[in-house]
Amino acid sequence: YATASTTDVPTDAAACSEEGTSFLATSLMPRPTAWITVYPSTAENDKHESQRVQNNDQPLVALVEGFCGASDKPPTLMLGSDSIPADILNGLRENGVCTLSVATEREMMAAKRMSASTGEMSGPAKTFQEARLQPCSPPSVLSELPIPIDQAKDGCTSANYFRRPPAVDSSPVQMHCRLILDVPLLPPTQTNHEHSDAPNDNNHERSREQENMPSMLLLQIDTYVIKGCTLRTQSTLHPASTTTHGNPDVRSITAKIDCLLLRPLASLGNGTFGRVGCIYHMAR
């Protein structure tokens, strides 16, 4: 095995990021993976000659190699902005919604094509046709949810605002989400000669700089689509029973997602993936 002294490696986050993914991406594994889909940002049209970006009706899909749950009430996921491509991030920020489909062994070949290259935090963004994945329309129940117009950015004219993107059809677990929080992880740089009455060009440059900074994204799940092929029935507690540990709502749950039936893909970094081979049951 190898050891490293703290004097041999950079200690601040900025220096570590310059060394590619540093030790973070290779120490946190395995990591859950998912397909994230969004409609592209209209602001990207002038900066891309690609037909896939100019056509706003073509949703984009990318592989997220690492995310985690932040809360169960309301159900909320958390991921870093540098874990998704720029086209996906811009579309998410402008339109306010996305879909996360758990990546499984069923999409193994697509995951290999879409995984991040060595030294990169995210892979490419492609259309469903380019990624060789089949889209699945969002459930109609989402159309009944109110659209938070007050959360739209000033002057936002995107035709895709709060337009729900499709999920990956082969994924048994699909989560339709909205962006509820976008928190920068580093403070914006500001020199002493910059003031609030600075020219608009400088303000625009600072705004662009803040958008390019890494941030923490919180996604609230509006609805799940879970296919029966991943579910296993379980006995429930009597409604009058009480429990002092865990979530009492489990008393009414008659089925749960079975990991071996789900067959999720775990990212090991650098284009390598793992699968669930053994499960240990711990006494509670």
PDB file of C-alpha atoms in Angstrom:
ATOM      1  CA  TYR A   1       0.000   0.000   0.000  1.00  0.00           C
ATOM      2  CA  ALA A   2       1.037   3.613  -0.423  1.00  0.00           C
ATOM      3  CA  THR A   3       1.032   6.421   2.117  1.00  0.00           C
ATOM      4  CA  ALA A   4       1.237  10.167   1.678  1.00  0.00           C
ATOM      5  CA  SER A   5       2.143  12.879   4.128  1.00  0.00           C
ATOM      6  CA  THR A   6       0.106  16.061   4.317  1.00  0.00           C
ATOM      7  CA  THR A   7       3.227  17.893   3.235  1.00  0.00           C
ATOM      8  CA  ASP A   8       3.274  15.936  -0.025  1.00  0.00           C
ATOM      9  CA  VAL A   9      -0.153  16.973  -1.308  1.00  0.00           C
ATOM     10  CA  PRO A  10      -2.016  20.290  -1.630  1.00  0.00           C
ATOM     11  CA  THR A  11      -4.238  21.008   1.353  1.00  0.00           C
ATOM     12  CA  ASP A  12      -6.727  23.555   0.032  1.00  0.00           C
ATOM     13  CA  ALA A  13      -9.681  22.641  -2.180  1.00  0.00           C
ATOM     14  CA  ALA A  14      -8.675  24.952  -5.017  1.00  0.00           C
ATOM     15  CA  ALA A  15      -5.249  23.363  -5.321  1.00  0.00           C
ATOM     16  CA  CYS A  16      -6.739  19.884  -5.209  1.00  0.00           C
ATOM     17  CA  SER A  17      -9.160  20.714  -8.010  1.00  0.00           C
ATOM     18  CA  GLU A  18      -6.259  21.669 -10.231  1.00  0.00           C
ATOM     19  CA  GLU A  19      -4.943  18.143  -9.839  1.00  0.00           C
ATOM     20  CA  GLY A  20      -7.997  16.760 -11.665  1.00  0.00           C
ATOM     21  CA  THR A  21     -10.367  14.927  -9.390  1.00  0.00           C
ATOM     22  CA  SER A  22      -7.640  14.651  -6.722  1.00  0.00           C
ATOM     23  CA  PHE A  23      -8.255  12.085  -3.992  1.00  0.00           C
ATOM     24  CA  LEU A  24     -11.942  12.923  -3.583  1.00  0.00           C
ATOM     25  CA  ALA A  25     -13.292  11.130  -6.635  1.00  0.00           C
ATOM     26  CA  THR A  26     -11.170   8.057  -5.994  1.00  0.00           C
ATOM     27  CA  SER A  27     -11.782   7.784  -2.258  1.00  0.00           C
ATOM     28  CA  LEU A  28     -15.573   8.150  -2.344  1.00  0.00           C
ATOM     29  CA  MET A  29     -16.526   4.926  -4.058  1.00  0.00           C
ATOM     30  CA  PRO A  30     -18.613   3.207  -5.027  1.00  0.00           C
ATOM     31  CA  ARG A  31     -20.884   6.114  -5.953  1.00  0.00           C
ATOM     32  CA  PRO A  32     -24.527   5.896  -7.091  1.00  0.00           C
ATOM     33  CA  THR A  33     -25.099   6.812 -10.718  1.00  0.00           C
ATOM     34  CA  ALA A  34     -28.127   8.168 -12.540  1.00  0.00           C
ATOM     35  CA  TRP A  35     -29.163   9.543 -15.916  1.00  0.00           C
ATOM     36  CA  ILE A  36     -30.075  13.230 -15.721  1.00  0.00           C
ATOM     37  CA  THR A  37     -32.222  14.706 -18.475  1.00  0.00           C
ATOM     38  CA  VAL A  38     -33.136  18.344 -19.145  1.00  0.00           C
ATOM     39  CA  TYR A  39     -34.343  20.478 -22.001  1.00  0.00           C
ATOM     40  CA  PRO A  40     -31.498  22.680 -23.257  1.00  0.00           C
ATOM     41  CA  SER A  41     -31.109  26.302 -22.343  1.00  0.00           C
ATOM     42  CA  THR A  42     -32.185  28.833 -24.955  1.00  0.00           C
ATOM     43  CA  ALA A  43     -29.204  30.970 -23.923  1.00  0.00           C
ATOM     44  CA  GLU A  44     -26.894  28.321 -25.349  1.00  0.00           C
ATOM     45  CA  ASN A  45     -28.245  28.668 -28.889  1.00  0.00           C
ATOM     46  CA  ASP A  46     -25.939  31.503 -29.874  1.00  0.00           C
ATOM     47  CA  LYS A  47     -22.854  29.745 -28.482  1.00  0.00           C
ATOM     48  CA  HIS A  48     -23.309  26.339 -30.130  1.00  0.00           C
ATOM     49  CA  GLU A  49     -23.471  25.386 -33.751  1.00  0.00           C
ATOM     50  CA  SER A  50     -24.632  21.888 -32.872  1.00  0.00           C
ATOM     51  CA  GLN A  51     -28.129  21.138 -34.153  1.00  0.00           C
ATOM     52  CA  ARG A  52     -28.924  19.194 -30.984  1.00  0.00           C
ATOM     53  CA  VAL A  53     -28.532  22.331 -28.853  1.00  0.00           C
ATOM     54  CA  GLN A  54     -30.283  24.664 -31.287  1.00  0.00           C
ATOM     55  CA  ASN A  55     -33.356  22.424 -31.269  1.00  0.00           C
ATOM     56  CA  ASN A  56     -34.985  23.087 -27.902  1.00  0.00           C
ATOM     57  CA  ASP A  57     -37.407  20.195 -28.375  1.00  0.00           C
ATOM     58  CA  GLN A  58     -34.569  17.677 -28.128  1.00  0.00           C
ATOM     59  CA  PRO A  59     -33.865  16.843 -24.452  1.00  0.00           C
ATOM     60  CA  LEU A  60     -30.298  16.195 -23.377  1.00  0.00           C
ATOM     61  CA  VAL A  61     -29.143  13.291 -21.228  1.00  0.00           C
ATOM     62  CA  ALA A  62     -25.925  12.778 -19.257  1.00  0.00           C
ATOM     63  CA  LEU A  63     -24.569  10.353 -16.685  1.00  0.00           C
ATOM     64  CA  VAL A  64     -24.248  11.620 -13.103  1.00  0.00           C
ATOM     65  CA  GLU A  65     -21.499   9.693 -11.325  1.00  0.00           C
ATOM     66  CA  GLY A  66     -22.264  10.542  -7.735  1.00  0.00           C
ATOM     67  CA  PHE A  67     -25.207  12.052  -5.848  1.00  0.00           C
ATOM     68  CA  CYS A  68     -26.811  11.531  -2.459  1.00  0.00           C
ATOM     69  CA  GLY A  69     -30.023  11.940  -0.539  1.00  0.00           C
ATOM     70  CA  ALA A  70     -30.352  15.129   1.503  1.00  0.00           C
ATOM     71  CA  SER A  71     -33.766  14.599   3.126  1.00  0.00           C
ATOM     72  CA  ASP A  72     -36.800  12.325   3.026  1.00  0.00           C
ATOM     73  CA  LYS A  73     -39.377  14.976   4.018  1.00  0.00           C
ATOM     74  CA  PRO A  74     -39.603  16.383   1.442  1.00  0.00           C
ATOM     75  CA  PRO A  75     -37.624  13.836  -0.628  1.00  0.00           C
ATOM     76  CA  THR A  76     -34.561  15.769  -1.740  1.00  0.00           C
ATOM     77  CA  LEU A  77     -31.366  14.866  -3.597  1.00  0.00           C
ATOM     78  CA  MET A  78     -28.040  16.675  -3.604  1.00  0.00           C
ATOM     79  CA  LEU A  79     -25.320  16.820  -6.237  1.00  0.00           C
ATOM     80  CA  GLY A  80     -22.451  19.085  -7.251  1.00  0.00           C
ATOM     81  CA  SER A  81     -22.650  21.329 -10.290  1.00  0.00           C
ATOM     82  CA  ASP A  82     -19.286  20.052 -11.519  1.00  0.00           C
ATOM     83  CA  SER A  83     -20.669  16.504 -11.671  1.00  0.00           C
ATOM     84  CA  ILE A  84     -22.865  17.367 -14.682  1.00  0.00           C
ATOM     85  CA  PRO A  85     -21.918  18.869 -18.084  1.00  0.00           C
ATOM     86  CA  ALA A  86     -22.349  22.592 -18.710  1.00  0.00           C
ATOM     87  CA  ASP A  87     -25.233  22.088 -21.177  1.00  0.00           C
ATOM     88  CA  ILE A  88     -27.142  20.071 -18.558  1.00  0.00           C
ATOM     89  CA  LEU A  89     -26.408  22.595 -15.796  1.00  0.00           C
ATOM     90  CA  ASN A  90     -27.524  25.559 -17.908  1.00  0.00           C
ATOM     91  CA  GLY A  91     -30.714  23.799 -18.931  1.00  0.00           C
ATOM     92  CA  LEU A  92     -31.477  22.875 -15.330  1.00  0.00           C
ATOM     93  CA  ARG A  93     -30.911  26.406 -14.068  1.00  0.00           C
ATOM     94  CA  GLU A  94     -32.999  28.017 -16.800  1.00  0.00           C
ATOM     95  CA  ASN A  95     -35.902  25.554 -16.870  1.00  0.00           C
ATOM     96  CA  GLY A  96     -35.972  24.618 -13.181  1.00  0.00           C
ATOM     97  CA  VAL A  97     -36.688  20.896 -13.604  1.00  0.00           C
ATOM     98  CA  CYS A  98     -34.917  17.664 -14.509  1.00  0.00           C
ATOM     99  CA  THR A  99     -35.405  13.915 -14.385  1.00  0.00           C
ATOM    100  CA  LEU A 100     -33.066  11.469 -12.663  1.00  0.00           C
ATOM    101  CA  SER A 101     -33.266   7.820 -13.747  1.00  0.00           C
ATOM    102  CA  VAL A 102     -31.229   5.362 -11.687  1.00  0.00           C
ATOM    103  CA  ALA A 103     -28.497   3.880 -13.899  1.00  0.00           C
ATOM    104  CA  THR A 104     -28.553   0.090 -13.928  1.00  0.00           C
ATOM    105  CA  GLU A 105     -26.802  -2.813 -15.601  1.00  0.00           C
ATOM    106  CA  ARG A 106     -29.441  -2.568 -18.319  1.00  0.00           C
ATOM    107  CA  GLU A 107     -27.653   0.561 -19.605  1.00  0.00           C
ATOM    108  CA  MET A 108     -24.100  -0.728 -19.112  1.00  0.00           C
ATOM    109  CA  MET A 109     -22.944  -0.073 -22.681  1.00  0.00           C
ATOM    110  CA  ALA A 110     -24.432   3.431 -22.725  1.00  0.00           C
ATOM    111  CA  ALA A 111     -22.801   4.189 -19.360  1.00  0.00           C
ATOM    112  CA  LYS A 112     -19.381   3.254 -20.718  1.00  0.00           C
ATOM    113  CA  ARG A 113     -19.866   5.617 -23.657  1.00  0.00           C
ATOM    114  CA  MET A 114     -21.178   8.443 -21.465  1.00  0.00           C
ATOM    115  CA  SER A 115     -18.841   8.155 -18.467  1.00  0.00           C
ATOM    116  CA  ALA A 116     -16.384  10.867 -17.481  1.00  0.00           C
ATOM    117  CA  SER A 117     -12.907  10.739 -18.974  1.00  0.00           C
ATOM    118  CA  THR A 118      -9.839  10.408 -16.792  1.00  0.00           C
ATOM    119  CA  GLY A 119      -9.352  13.608 -14.818  1.00  0.00           C
ATOM    120  CA  GLU A 120     -12.869  14.890 -15.557  1.00  0.00           C
ATOM    121  CA  MET A 121     -15.797  15.180 -13.148  1.00  0.00           C
ATOM    122  CA  SER A 122     -18.550  14.748 -15.746  1.00  0.00           C
ATOM    123  CA  GLY A 123     -19.099  13.068 -19.079  1.00  0.00           C
ATOM    124  CA  PRO A 124     -20.724  14.452 -22.246  1.00  0.00           C
ATOM    125  CA  ALA A 125     -24.305  15.610 -22.748  1.00  0.00           C
ATOM    126  CA  LYS A 126     -26.063  14.001 -25.707  1.00  0.00           C
ATOM    127  CA  THR A 127     -29.504  13.534 -27.161  1.00  0.00           C
ATOM    128  CA  PHE A 128     -31.282  10.261 -26.491  1.00  0.00           C
ATOM    129  CA  GLN A 129     -30.535   9.140 -30.043  1.00  0.00           C
ATOM    130  CA  GLU A 130     -26.838   9.925 -29.694  1.00  0.00           C
ATOM    131  CA  ALA A 131     -26.687   8.143 -26.332  1.00  0.00           C
ATOM    132  CA  ARG A 132     -28.625   5.158 -27.765  1.00  0.00           C
ATOM    133  CA  LEU A 133     -31.184   5.358 -24.981  1.00  0.00           C
ATOM    134  CA  GLN A 134     -34.970   5.249 -25.221  1.00  0.00           C
ATOM    135  CA  PRO A 135     -36.961   8.141 -23.675  1.00  0.00           C
ATOM    136  CA  CYS A 136     -40.011   7.637 -21.487  1.00  0.00           C
ATOM    137  CA  SER A 137     -42.645  10.379 -21.224  1.00  0.00           C
ATOM    138  CA  PRO A 138     -43.207  11.891 -17.755  1.00  0.00           C
ATOM    139  CA  PRO A 139     -46.416  10.905 -15.929  1.00  0.00           C
ATOM    140  CA  SER A 140     -49.474  13.063 -16.543  1.00  0.00           C
ATOM    141  CA  VAL A 141     -49.806  13.810 -12.822  1.00  0.00           C
ATOM    142  CA  LEU A 142     -46.920  16.279 -13.154  1.00  0.00           C
ATOM    143  CA  SER A 143     -49.008  18.515 -15.404  1.00  0.00           C
ATOM    144  CA  GLU A 144     -51.374  19.089 -12.490  1.00  0.00           C
ATOM    145  CA  LEU A 145     -48.671  20.537 -10.237  1.00  0.00           C
ATOM    146  CA  PRO A 146     -48.517  24.345 -10.018  1.00  0.00           C
ATOM    147  CA  ILE A 147     -45.677  26.075 -11.819  1.00  0.00           C
ATOM    148  CA  PRO A 148     -43.749  28.406  -9.469  1.00  0.00           C
ATOM    149  CA  ILE A 149     -43.702  31.452 -11.734  1.00  0.00           C
ATOM    150  CA  ASP A 150     -42.344  33.573  -8.873  1.00  0.00           C
ATOM    151  CA  GLN A 151     -39.179  31.437  -8.886  1.00  0.00           C
ATOM    152  CA  ALA A 152     -38.453  32.188 -12.533  1.00  0.00           C
ATOM    153  CA  LYS A 153     -35.485  34.401 -13.261  1.00  0.00           C
ATOM    154  CA  ASP A 154     -36.160  37.994 -14.205  1.00  0.00           C
ATOM    155  CA  GLY A 155     -36.704  38.238 -17.910  1.00  0.00           C
ATOM    156  CA  CYS A 156     -36.742  34.451 -18.387  1.00  0.00           C
ATOM    157  CA  THR A 157     -38.466  33.750 -21.711  1.00  0.00           C
ATOM    158  CA  SER A 158     -37.567  30.081 -22.018  1.00  0.00           C
ATOM    159  CA  ALA A 159     -40.333  28.084 -23.682  1.00  0.00           C
ATOM    160  CA  ASN A 160     -39.093  25.073 -21.725  1.00  0.00           C
ATOM    161  CA  TYR A 161     -39.459  26.610 -18.269  1.00  0.00           C
ATOM    162  CA  PHE A 162     -40.826  23.850 -16.001  1.00  0.00           C
ATOM    163  CA  ARG A 163     -41.299  21.578 -18.998  1.00  0.00           C
ATOM    164  CA  ARG A 164     -40.774  18.078 -17.659  1.00  0.00           C
ATOM    165  CA  PRO A 165     -38.102  16.153 -19.583  1.00  0.00           C
ATOM    166  CA  PRO A 166     -38.477  12.432 -20.319  1.00  0.00           C
ATOM    167  CA  ALA A 167     -36.831   9.693 -18.285  1.00  0.00           C
ATOM    168  CA  VAL A 168     -34.700   6.781 -19.484  1.00  0.00           C
ATOM    169  CA  ASP A 169     -37.191   4.051 -20.299  1.00  0.00           C
ATOM    170  CA  SER A 170     -35.004   1.075 -19.292  1.00  0.00           C
ATOM    171  CA  SER A 171     -34.428   2.469 -15.793  1.00  0.00           C
ATOM    172  CA  PRO A 172     -36.852   0.948 -13.244  1.00  0.00           C
ATOM    173  CA  VAL A 173     -36.648   3.954 -10.888  1.00  0.00           C
ATOM    174  CA  GLN A 174     -37.309   7.430 -12.277  1.00  0.00           C
ATOM    175  CA  MET A 175     -37.416  10.623 -10.222  1.00  0.00           C
ATOM    176  CA  HIS A 176     -38.932  13.820 -11.610  1.00  0.00           C
ATOM    177  CA  CYS A 177     -37.355  16.738  -9.767  1.00  0.00           C
ATOM    178  CA  ARG A 178     -37.312  20.516  -9.459  1.00  0.00           C
ATOM    179  CA  LEU A 179     -34.313  22.666  -8.560  1.00  0.00           C
ATOM    180  CA  ILE A 180     -34.981  24.283  -5.179  1.00  0.00           C
ATOM    181  CA  LEU A 181     -31.511  25.498  -4.172  1.00  0.00           C
ATOM    182  CA  ASP A 182     -28.309  26.465  -5.988  1.00  0.00           C
ATOM    183  CA  VAL A 183     -25.625  27.409  -3.459  1.00  0.00           C
ATOM    184  CA  PRO A 184     -22.105  28.508  -4.536  1.00  0.00           C
ATOM    185  CA  LEU A 185     -19.349  26.615  -2.735  1.00  0.00           C
ATOM    186  CA  LEU A 186     -16.776  29.406  -3.093  1.00  0.00           C
ATOM    187  CA  PRO A 187     -17.239  33.144  -2.477  1.00  0.00           C
ATOM    188  CA  PRO A 188     -17.058  35.355  -5.580  1.00  0.00           C
ATOM    189  CA  THR A 189     -13.728  37.088  -6.108  1.00  0.00           C
ATOM    190  CA  GLN A 190     -13.847  40.834  -5.656  1.00  0.00           C
ATOM    191  CA  THR A 191     -11.013  43.319  -5.847  1.00  0.00           C
ATOM    192  CA  ASN A 192     -10.801  46.465  -3.760  1.00  0.00           C
ATOM    193  CA  HIS A 193     -11.526  48.779  -6.680  1.00  0.00           C
ATOM    194  CA  GLU A 194     -14.864  47.138  -7.477  1.00  0.00           C
ATOM    195  CA  HIS A 195     -17.939  48.885  -6.097  1.00  0.00           C
ATOM    196  CA  SER A 196     -21.682  48.455  -6.392  1.00  0.00           C
ATOM    197  CA  ASP A 197     -21.809  51.285  -8.973  1.00  0.00           C
ATOM    198  CA  ALA A 198     -19.354  49.531 -11.290  1.00  0.00           C
ATOM    199  CA  PRO A 199     -20.141  49.537 -15.025  1.00  0.00           C
ATOM    200  CA  ASN A 200     -22.663  47.004 -16.288  1.00  0.00           C
ATOM    201  CA  ASP A 201     -19.939  45.111 -18.144  1.00  0.00           C
ATOM    202  CA  ASN A 202     -18.131  44.424 -14.882  1.00  0.00           C
ATOM    203  CA  ASN A 203     -21.362  43.335 -13.214  1.00  0.00           C
ATOM    204  CA  HIS A 204     -22.031  41.035 -16.139  1.00  0.00           C
ATOM    205  CA  GLU A 205     -18.543  39.543 -15.855  1.00  0.00           C
ATOM    206  CA  ARG A 206     -19.025  38.911 -12.127  1.00  0.00           C
ATOM    207  CA  SER A 207     -22.368  37.266 -12.863  1.00  0.00           C
ATOM    208  CA  ARG A 208     -20.725  35.006 -15.431  1.00  0.00           C
ATOM    209  CA  GLU A 209     -17.978  34.229 -12.941  1.00  0.00           C
ATOM    210  CA  GLN A 210     -20.499  33.198 -10.282  1.00  0.00           C
ATOM    211  CA  GLU A 211     -22.302  30.919 -12.750  1.00  0.00           C
ATOM    212  CA  ASN A 212     -19.018  29.155 -13.520  1.00  0.00           C
ATOM    213  CA  MET A 213     -18.217  28.557  -9.848  1.00  0.00           C
ATOM    214  CA  PRO A 214     -18.932  25.124  -8.379  1.00  0.00           C
ATOM    215  CA  SER A 215     -22.161  24.982  -6.437  1.00  0.00           C
ATOM    216  CA  MET A 216     -24.351  22.574  -4.490  1.00  0.00           C
ATOM    217  CA  LEU A 217     -27.652  21.720  -6.172  1.00  0.00           C
ATOM    218  CA  LEU A 218     -30.673  20.534  -4.196  1.00  0.00           C
ATOM    219  CA  LEU A 219     -33.355  18.715  -6.188  1.00  0.00           C
ATOM    220  CA  GLN A 220     -36.773  18.079  -4.664  1.00  0.00           C
ATOM    221  CA  ILE A 221     -38.499  14.982  -6.024  1.00  0.00           C
ATOM    222  CA  ASP A 222     -42.046  15.784  -7.174  1.00  0.00           C
ATOM    223  CA  THR A 223     -42.945  12.221  -8.106  1.00  0.00           C
ATOM    224  CA  TYR A 224     -41.452   8.766  -8.552  1.00  0.00           C
ATOM    225  CA  VAL A 225     -42.042   6.217 -11.272  1.00  0.00           C
ATOM    226  CA  ILE A 226     -41.079   2.776  -9.923  1.00  0.00           C
ATOM    227  CA  LYS A 227     -41.521  -0.320 -12.054  1.00  0.00           C
ATOM    228  CA  GLY A 228     -42.874  -3.438 -10.414  1.00  0.00           C
ATOM    229  CA  CYS A 229     -39.949  -5.572 -11.595  1.00  0.00           C
ATOM    230  CA  THR A 230     -37.781  -4.080  -8.824  1.00  0.00           C
ATOM    231  CA  LEU A 231     -40.276  -4.423  -5.962  1.00  0.00           C
ATOM    232  CA  ARG A 232     -40.435  -7.118  -3.313  1.00  0.00           C
ATOM    233  CA  THR A 233     -43.404  -7.452  -0.992  1.00  0.00           C
ATOM    234  CA  GLN A 234     -42.915  -7.105   2.735  1.00  0.00           C
ATOM    235  CA  SER A 235     -45.103  -7.533   5.777  1.00  0.00           C
ATOM    236  CA  THR A 236     -46.420  -4.397   7.457  1.00  0.00           C
ATOM    237  CA  LEU A 237     -46.872  -3.500  11.095  1.00  0.00           C
ATOM    238  CA  HIS A 238     -50.328  -3.338  12.581  1.00  0.00           C
ATOM    239  CA  PRO A 239     -51.704   0.216  12.202  1.00  0.00           C
ATOM    240  CA  ALA A 240     -52.015   0.474  15.986  1.00  0.00           C
ATOM    241  CA  SER A 241     -48.412  -0.534  16.532  1.00  0.00           C
ATOM    242  CA  THR A 242     -45.833   2.082  17.402  1.00  0.00           C
ATOM    243  CA  THR A 243     -42.122   2.191  16.907  1.00  0.00           C
ATOM    244  CA  THR A 244     -39.488   4.320  18.570  1.00  0.00           C
ATOM    245  CA  HIS A 245     -36.912   3.938  15.807  1.00  0.00           C
ATOM    246  CA  GLY A 246     -36.952   4.888  12.160  1.00  0.00           C
ATOM    247  CA  ASN A 247     -39.734   6.399  10.119  1.00  0.00           C
ATOM    248  CA  PRO A 248     -43.223   5.396  11.383  1.00  0.00           C
ATOM    249  CA  ASP A 249     -44.553   5.673   7.829  1.00  0.00           C
ATOM    250  CA  VAL A 250     -42.993   2.273   7.047  1.00  0.00           C
ATOM    251  CA  ARG A 251     -45.969   0.701   8.846  1.00  0.00           C
ATOM    252  CA  SER A 252     -48.109   1.228   5.738  1.00  0.00           C
ATOM    253  CA  ILE A 253     -45.522   0.216   3.115  1.00  0.00           C
ATOM    254  CA  THR A 254     -46.315  -3.153   1.531  1.00  0.00           C
ATOM    255  CA  ALA A 255     -43.359  -3.344  -0.858  1.00  0.00           C
ATOM    256  CA  LYS A 256     -39.802  -2.076  -1.150  1.00  0.00           C
ATOM    257  CA  ILE A 257     -37.189  -1.777  -3.877  1.00  0.00           C
ATOM    258  CA  ASP A 258     -34.951  -4.832  -3.928  1.00  0.00           C
ATOM    259  CA  CYS A 259     -31.341  -3.936  -4.720  1.00  0.00           C
ATOM    260  CA  LEU A 260     -30.676  -7.254  -6.477  1.00  0.00           C
ATOM    261  CA  LEU A 261     -33.714  -6.734  -8.687  1.00  0.00           C
ATOM    262  CA  LEU A 262     -32.813  -3.112  -9.375  1.00  0.00           C
ATOM    263  CA  ARG A 263     -29.232  -4.033 -10.422  1.00  0.00           C
ATOM    264  CA  PRO A 264     -27.823  -0.509  -9.971  1.00  0.00           C
ATOM    265  CA  LEU A 265     -24.520   0.621 -11.441  1.00  0.00           C
ATOM    266  CA  ALA A 266     -21.915   2.040  -9.058  1.00  0.00           C
ATOM    267  CA  SER A 267     -19.237   4.374 -10.357  1.00  0.00           C
ATOM    268  CA  LEU A 268     -15.639   3.601  -9.438  1.00  0.00           C
ATOM    269  CA  GLY A 269     -14.247   6.518 -11.452  1.00  0.00           C
ATOM    270  CA  ASN A 270     -12.221   6.701 -14.675  1.00  0.00           C
ATOM    271  CA  GLY A 271     -14.879   4.887 -16.686  1.00  0.00           C
ATOM    272  CA  THR A 272     -15.075   1.852 -14.404  1.00  0.00           C
ATOM    273  CA  PHE A 273     -18.242   0.562 -12.759  1.00  0.00           C
ATOM    274  CA  GLY A 274     -19.209  -2.013 -10.187  1.00  0.00           C
ATOM    275  CA  ARG A 275     -22.303  -4.071  -9.455  1.00  0.00           C
ATOM    276  CA  VAL A 276     -23.920  -5.410  -6.295  1.00  0.00           C
ATOM    277  CA  GLY A 277     -22.549  -8.882  -5.612  1.00  0.00           C
ATOM    278  CA  CYS A 278     -23.202  -9.528  -1.949  1.00  0.00           C
ATOM    279  CA  ILE A 279     -25.565  -8.057   0.624  1.00  0.00           C
ATOM    280  CA  TYR A 280     -25.057  -8.291   4.385  1.00  0.00           C
ATOM    281  CA  HIS A 281     -28.026  -8.132   6.746  1.00  0.00           C
ATOM    282  CA  MET A 282     -27.255  -6.430  10.053  1.00  0.00           C
ATOM    283  CA  ALA A 283     -29.335  -7.093  13.148  1.00  0.00           C
ATOM    284  CA  ARG A 284     -31.295  -4.068  14.431  1.00  0.00           C
TER     285      ARG A 284
END
